PDB file of C-alpha atoms in Angstrom:
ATOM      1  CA  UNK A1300      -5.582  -7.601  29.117  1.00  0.00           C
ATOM      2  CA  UNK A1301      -3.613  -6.048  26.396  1.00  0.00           C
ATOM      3  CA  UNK A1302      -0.302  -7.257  25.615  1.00  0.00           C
ATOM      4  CA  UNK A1303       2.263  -6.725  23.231  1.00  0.00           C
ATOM      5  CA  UNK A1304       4.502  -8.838  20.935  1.00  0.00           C
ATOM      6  CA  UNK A1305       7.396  -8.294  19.536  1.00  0.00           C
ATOM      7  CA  UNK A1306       9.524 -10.227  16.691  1.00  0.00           C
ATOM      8  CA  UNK A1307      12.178  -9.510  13.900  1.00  0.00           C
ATOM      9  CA  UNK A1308      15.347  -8.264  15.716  1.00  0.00           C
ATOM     10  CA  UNK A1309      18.434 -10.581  15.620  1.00  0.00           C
ATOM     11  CA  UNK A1310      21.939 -10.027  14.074  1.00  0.00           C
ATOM     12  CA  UNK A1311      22.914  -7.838  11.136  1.00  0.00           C
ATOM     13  CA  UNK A1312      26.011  -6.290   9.341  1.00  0.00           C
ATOM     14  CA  UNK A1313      26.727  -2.558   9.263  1.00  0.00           C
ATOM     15  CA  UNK A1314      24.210  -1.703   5.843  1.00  0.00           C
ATOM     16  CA  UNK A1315      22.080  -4.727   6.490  1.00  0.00           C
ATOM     17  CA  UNK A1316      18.285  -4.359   7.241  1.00  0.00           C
ATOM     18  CA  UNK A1317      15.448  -5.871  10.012  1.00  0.00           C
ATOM     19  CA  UNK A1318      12.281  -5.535  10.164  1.00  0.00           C
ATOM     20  CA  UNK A1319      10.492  -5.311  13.269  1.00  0.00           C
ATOM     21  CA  UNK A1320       6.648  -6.423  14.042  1.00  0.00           C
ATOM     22  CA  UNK A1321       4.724  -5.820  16.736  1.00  0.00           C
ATOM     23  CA  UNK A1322       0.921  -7.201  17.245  1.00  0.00           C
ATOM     24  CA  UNK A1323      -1.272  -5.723  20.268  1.00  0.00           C
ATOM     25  CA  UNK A1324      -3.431  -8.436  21.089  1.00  0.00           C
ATOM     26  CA  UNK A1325      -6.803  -8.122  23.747  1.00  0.00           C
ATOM     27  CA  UNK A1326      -9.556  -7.180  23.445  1.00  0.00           C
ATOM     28  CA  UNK A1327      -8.930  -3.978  21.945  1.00  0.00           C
ATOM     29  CA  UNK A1328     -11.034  -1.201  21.011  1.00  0.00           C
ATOM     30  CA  UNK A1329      -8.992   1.419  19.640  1.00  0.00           C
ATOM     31  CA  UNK A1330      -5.280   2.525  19.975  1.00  0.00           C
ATOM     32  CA  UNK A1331      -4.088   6.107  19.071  1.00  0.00           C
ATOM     33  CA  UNK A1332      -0.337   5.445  18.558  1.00  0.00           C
ATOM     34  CA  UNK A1333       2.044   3.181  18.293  1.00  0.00           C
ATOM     35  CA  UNK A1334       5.059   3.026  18.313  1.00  0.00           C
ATOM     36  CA  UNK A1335       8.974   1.905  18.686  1.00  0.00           C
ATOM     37  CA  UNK A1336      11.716   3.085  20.997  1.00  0.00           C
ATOM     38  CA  UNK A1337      14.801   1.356  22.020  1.00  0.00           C
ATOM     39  CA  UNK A1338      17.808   1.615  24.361  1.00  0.00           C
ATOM     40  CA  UNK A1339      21.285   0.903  24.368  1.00  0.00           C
ATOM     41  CA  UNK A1340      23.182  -0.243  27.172  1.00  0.00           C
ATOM     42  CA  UNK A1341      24.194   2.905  29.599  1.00  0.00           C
ATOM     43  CA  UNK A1342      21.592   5.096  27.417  1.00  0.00           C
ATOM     44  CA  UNK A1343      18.342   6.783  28.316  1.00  0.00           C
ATOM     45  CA  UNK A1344      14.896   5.208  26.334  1.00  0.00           C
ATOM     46  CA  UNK A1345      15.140   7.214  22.962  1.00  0.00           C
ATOM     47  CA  UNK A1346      11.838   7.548  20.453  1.00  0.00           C
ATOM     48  CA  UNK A1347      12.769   5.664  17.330  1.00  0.00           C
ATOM     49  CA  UNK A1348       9.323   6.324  15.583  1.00  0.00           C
ATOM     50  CA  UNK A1349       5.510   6.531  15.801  1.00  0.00           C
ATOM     51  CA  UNK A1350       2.672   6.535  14.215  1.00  0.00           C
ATOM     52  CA  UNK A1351      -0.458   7.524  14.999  1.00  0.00           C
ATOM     53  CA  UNK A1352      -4.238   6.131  14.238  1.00  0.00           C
ATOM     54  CA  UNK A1353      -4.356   8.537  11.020  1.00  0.00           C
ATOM     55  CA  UNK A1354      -1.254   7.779   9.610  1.00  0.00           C
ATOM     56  CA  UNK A1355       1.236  10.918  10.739  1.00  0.00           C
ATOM     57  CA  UNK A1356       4.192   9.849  11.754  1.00  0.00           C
ATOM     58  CA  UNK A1357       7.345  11.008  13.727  1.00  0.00           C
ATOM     59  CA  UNK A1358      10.894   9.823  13.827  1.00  0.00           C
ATOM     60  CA  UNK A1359      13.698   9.926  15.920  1.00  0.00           C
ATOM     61  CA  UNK A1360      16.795  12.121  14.642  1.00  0.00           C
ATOM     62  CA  UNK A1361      18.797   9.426  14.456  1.00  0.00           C
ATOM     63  CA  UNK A1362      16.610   7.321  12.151  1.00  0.00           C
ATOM     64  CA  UNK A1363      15.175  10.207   9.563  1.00  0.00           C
ATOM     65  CA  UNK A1364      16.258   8.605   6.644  1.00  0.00           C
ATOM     66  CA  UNK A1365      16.813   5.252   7.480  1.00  0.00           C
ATOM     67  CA  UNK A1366      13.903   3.827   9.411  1.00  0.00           C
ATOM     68  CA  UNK A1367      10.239   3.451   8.034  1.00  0.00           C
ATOM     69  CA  UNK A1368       6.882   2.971  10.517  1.00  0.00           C
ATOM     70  CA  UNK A1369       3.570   1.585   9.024  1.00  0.00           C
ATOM     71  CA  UNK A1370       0.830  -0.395  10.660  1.00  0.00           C
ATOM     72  CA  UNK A1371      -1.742  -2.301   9.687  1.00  0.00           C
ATOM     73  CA  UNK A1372      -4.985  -1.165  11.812  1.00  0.00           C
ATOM     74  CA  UNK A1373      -7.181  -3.942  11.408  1.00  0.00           C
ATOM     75  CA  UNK A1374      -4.367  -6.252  12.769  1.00  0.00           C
ATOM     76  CA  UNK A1375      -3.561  -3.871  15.447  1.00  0.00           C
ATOM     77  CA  UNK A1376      -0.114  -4.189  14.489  1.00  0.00           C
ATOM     78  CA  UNK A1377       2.948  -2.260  14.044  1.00  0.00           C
ATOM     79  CA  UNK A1378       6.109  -2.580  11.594  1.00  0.00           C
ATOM     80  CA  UNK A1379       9.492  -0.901  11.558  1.00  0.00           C
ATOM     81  CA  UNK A1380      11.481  -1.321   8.704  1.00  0.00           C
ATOM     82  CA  UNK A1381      15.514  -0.318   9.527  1.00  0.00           C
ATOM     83  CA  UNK A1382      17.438   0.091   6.701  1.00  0.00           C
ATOM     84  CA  UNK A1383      21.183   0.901   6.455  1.00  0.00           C
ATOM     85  CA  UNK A1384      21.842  -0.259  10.112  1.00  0.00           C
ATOM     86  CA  UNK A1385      24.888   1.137  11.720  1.00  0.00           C
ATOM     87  CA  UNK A1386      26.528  -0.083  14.834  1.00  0.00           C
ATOM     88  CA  UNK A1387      24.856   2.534  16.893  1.00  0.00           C
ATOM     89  CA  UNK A1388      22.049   1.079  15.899  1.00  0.00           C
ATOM     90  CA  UNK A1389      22.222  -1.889  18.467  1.00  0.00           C
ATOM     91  CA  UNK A1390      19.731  -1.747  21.191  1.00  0.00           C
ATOM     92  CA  UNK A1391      16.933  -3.065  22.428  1.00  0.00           C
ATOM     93  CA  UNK A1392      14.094  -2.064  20.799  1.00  0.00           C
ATOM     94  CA  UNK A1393      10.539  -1.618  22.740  1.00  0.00           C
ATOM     95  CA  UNK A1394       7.182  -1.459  20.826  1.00  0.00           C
ATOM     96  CA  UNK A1395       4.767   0.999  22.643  1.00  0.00           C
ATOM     97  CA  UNK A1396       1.425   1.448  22.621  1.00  0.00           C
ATOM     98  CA  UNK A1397      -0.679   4.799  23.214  1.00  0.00           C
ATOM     99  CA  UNK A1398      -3.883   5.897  24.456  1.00  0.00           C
ATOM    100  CA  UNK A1399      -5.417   2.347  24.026  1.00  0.00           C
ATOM    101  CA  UNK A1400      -8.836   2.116  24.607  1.00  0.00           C
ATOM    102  CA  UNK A1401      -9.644  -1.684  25.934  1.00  0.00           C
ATOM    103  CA  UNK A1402     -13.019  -3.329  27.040  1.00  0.00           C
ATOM    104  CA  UNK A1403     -11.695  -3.169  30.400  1.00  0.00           C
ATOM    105  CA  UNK A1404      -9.455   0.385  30.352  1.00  0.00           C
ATOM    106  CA  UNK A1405      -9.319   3.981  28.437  1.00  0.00           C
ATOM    107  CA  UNK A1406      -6.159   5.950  27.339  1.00  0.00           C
ATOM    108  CA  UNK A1407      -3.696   3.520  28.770  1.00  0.00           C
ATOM    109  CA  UNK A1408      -0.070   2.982  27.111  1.00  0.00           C
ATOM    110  CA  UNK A1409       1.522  -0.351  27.160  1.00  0.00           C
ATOM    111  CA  UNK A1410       5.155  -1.562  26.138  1.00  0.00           C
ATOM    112  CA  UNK A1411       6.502  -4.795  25.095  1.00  0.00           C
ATOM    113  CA  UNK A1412       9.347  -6.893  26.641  1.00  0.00           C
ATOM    114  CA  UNK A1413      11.890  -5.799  23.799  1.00  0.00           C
ATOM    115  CA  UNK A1414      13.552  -7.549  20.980  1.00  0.00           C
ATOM    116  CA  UNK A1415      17.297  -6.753  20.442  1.00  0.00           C
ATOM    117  CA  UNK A1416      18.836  -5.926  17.406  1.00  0.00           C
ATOM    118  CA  UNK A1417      23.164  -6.144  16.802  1.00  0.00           C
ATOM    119  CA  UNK A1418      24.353  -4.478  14.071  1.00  0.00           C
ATOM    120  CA  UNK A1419      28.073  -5.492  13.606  1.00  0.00           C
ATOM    121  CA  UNK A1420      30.809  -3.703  11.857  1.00  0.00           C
TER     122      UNK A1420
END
């Protein structure tokens, strides 16, 4: 079974900077996106960034700027680099996997349990 695993997010001052990891583990064949979303308390799931198997990427309006996806395919992991943090900032942030591709499953998407990340004023 695939799973996800995320780490990095913690406390920070307005300005500061995290970075966020994320490793799929399973017995993975291939995974078309992934990703990182996150959601503040009383908000709706926003897209904070992806990026996909062939490197294109896509950010969330909020983050253009400020945030920076890579991944490193061969460890089937993900990294979000936030920069400049700003109290809006603080959420919850989710990594998300796309059209995975598993010995056991095809085109499946998978989410981890969340790592939050304060930014204080």
């Amino acid at each position: 079974q695939v799973q996800l695993v995320e780490s990095g997010g913690g406390l920070v001052q307005a300005g500061g900077s995290l970075r966020l990891s994320c490793a799929a583990s399973g017995r993975i064949i291939s995974i078309n996106a992934m990703g990182w979303y996150r959601q503040a308390p009383g908000k709706q799931r926003e897209l904070v960034a992806v990026i996909t198997s062939v490197g294109n990427t896509n950010y969330g309006d909020s983050v253009k700027g400020r945030f920076t996806i890579s991944r490193d395919i061969a460890k089937n992991t993900v990294y979000l680099q936030m920069n400049s943090l700003e109290p809006e900032d603080t959420a919850v942030y989710y990594c998300n996997t796309r059209g995975v591709r598993s010995v056991g499953n095809y085109n499946m998407d998978y989410w981890g349990k969340g790592t939050l990340v304060t930014v204080s004023s």
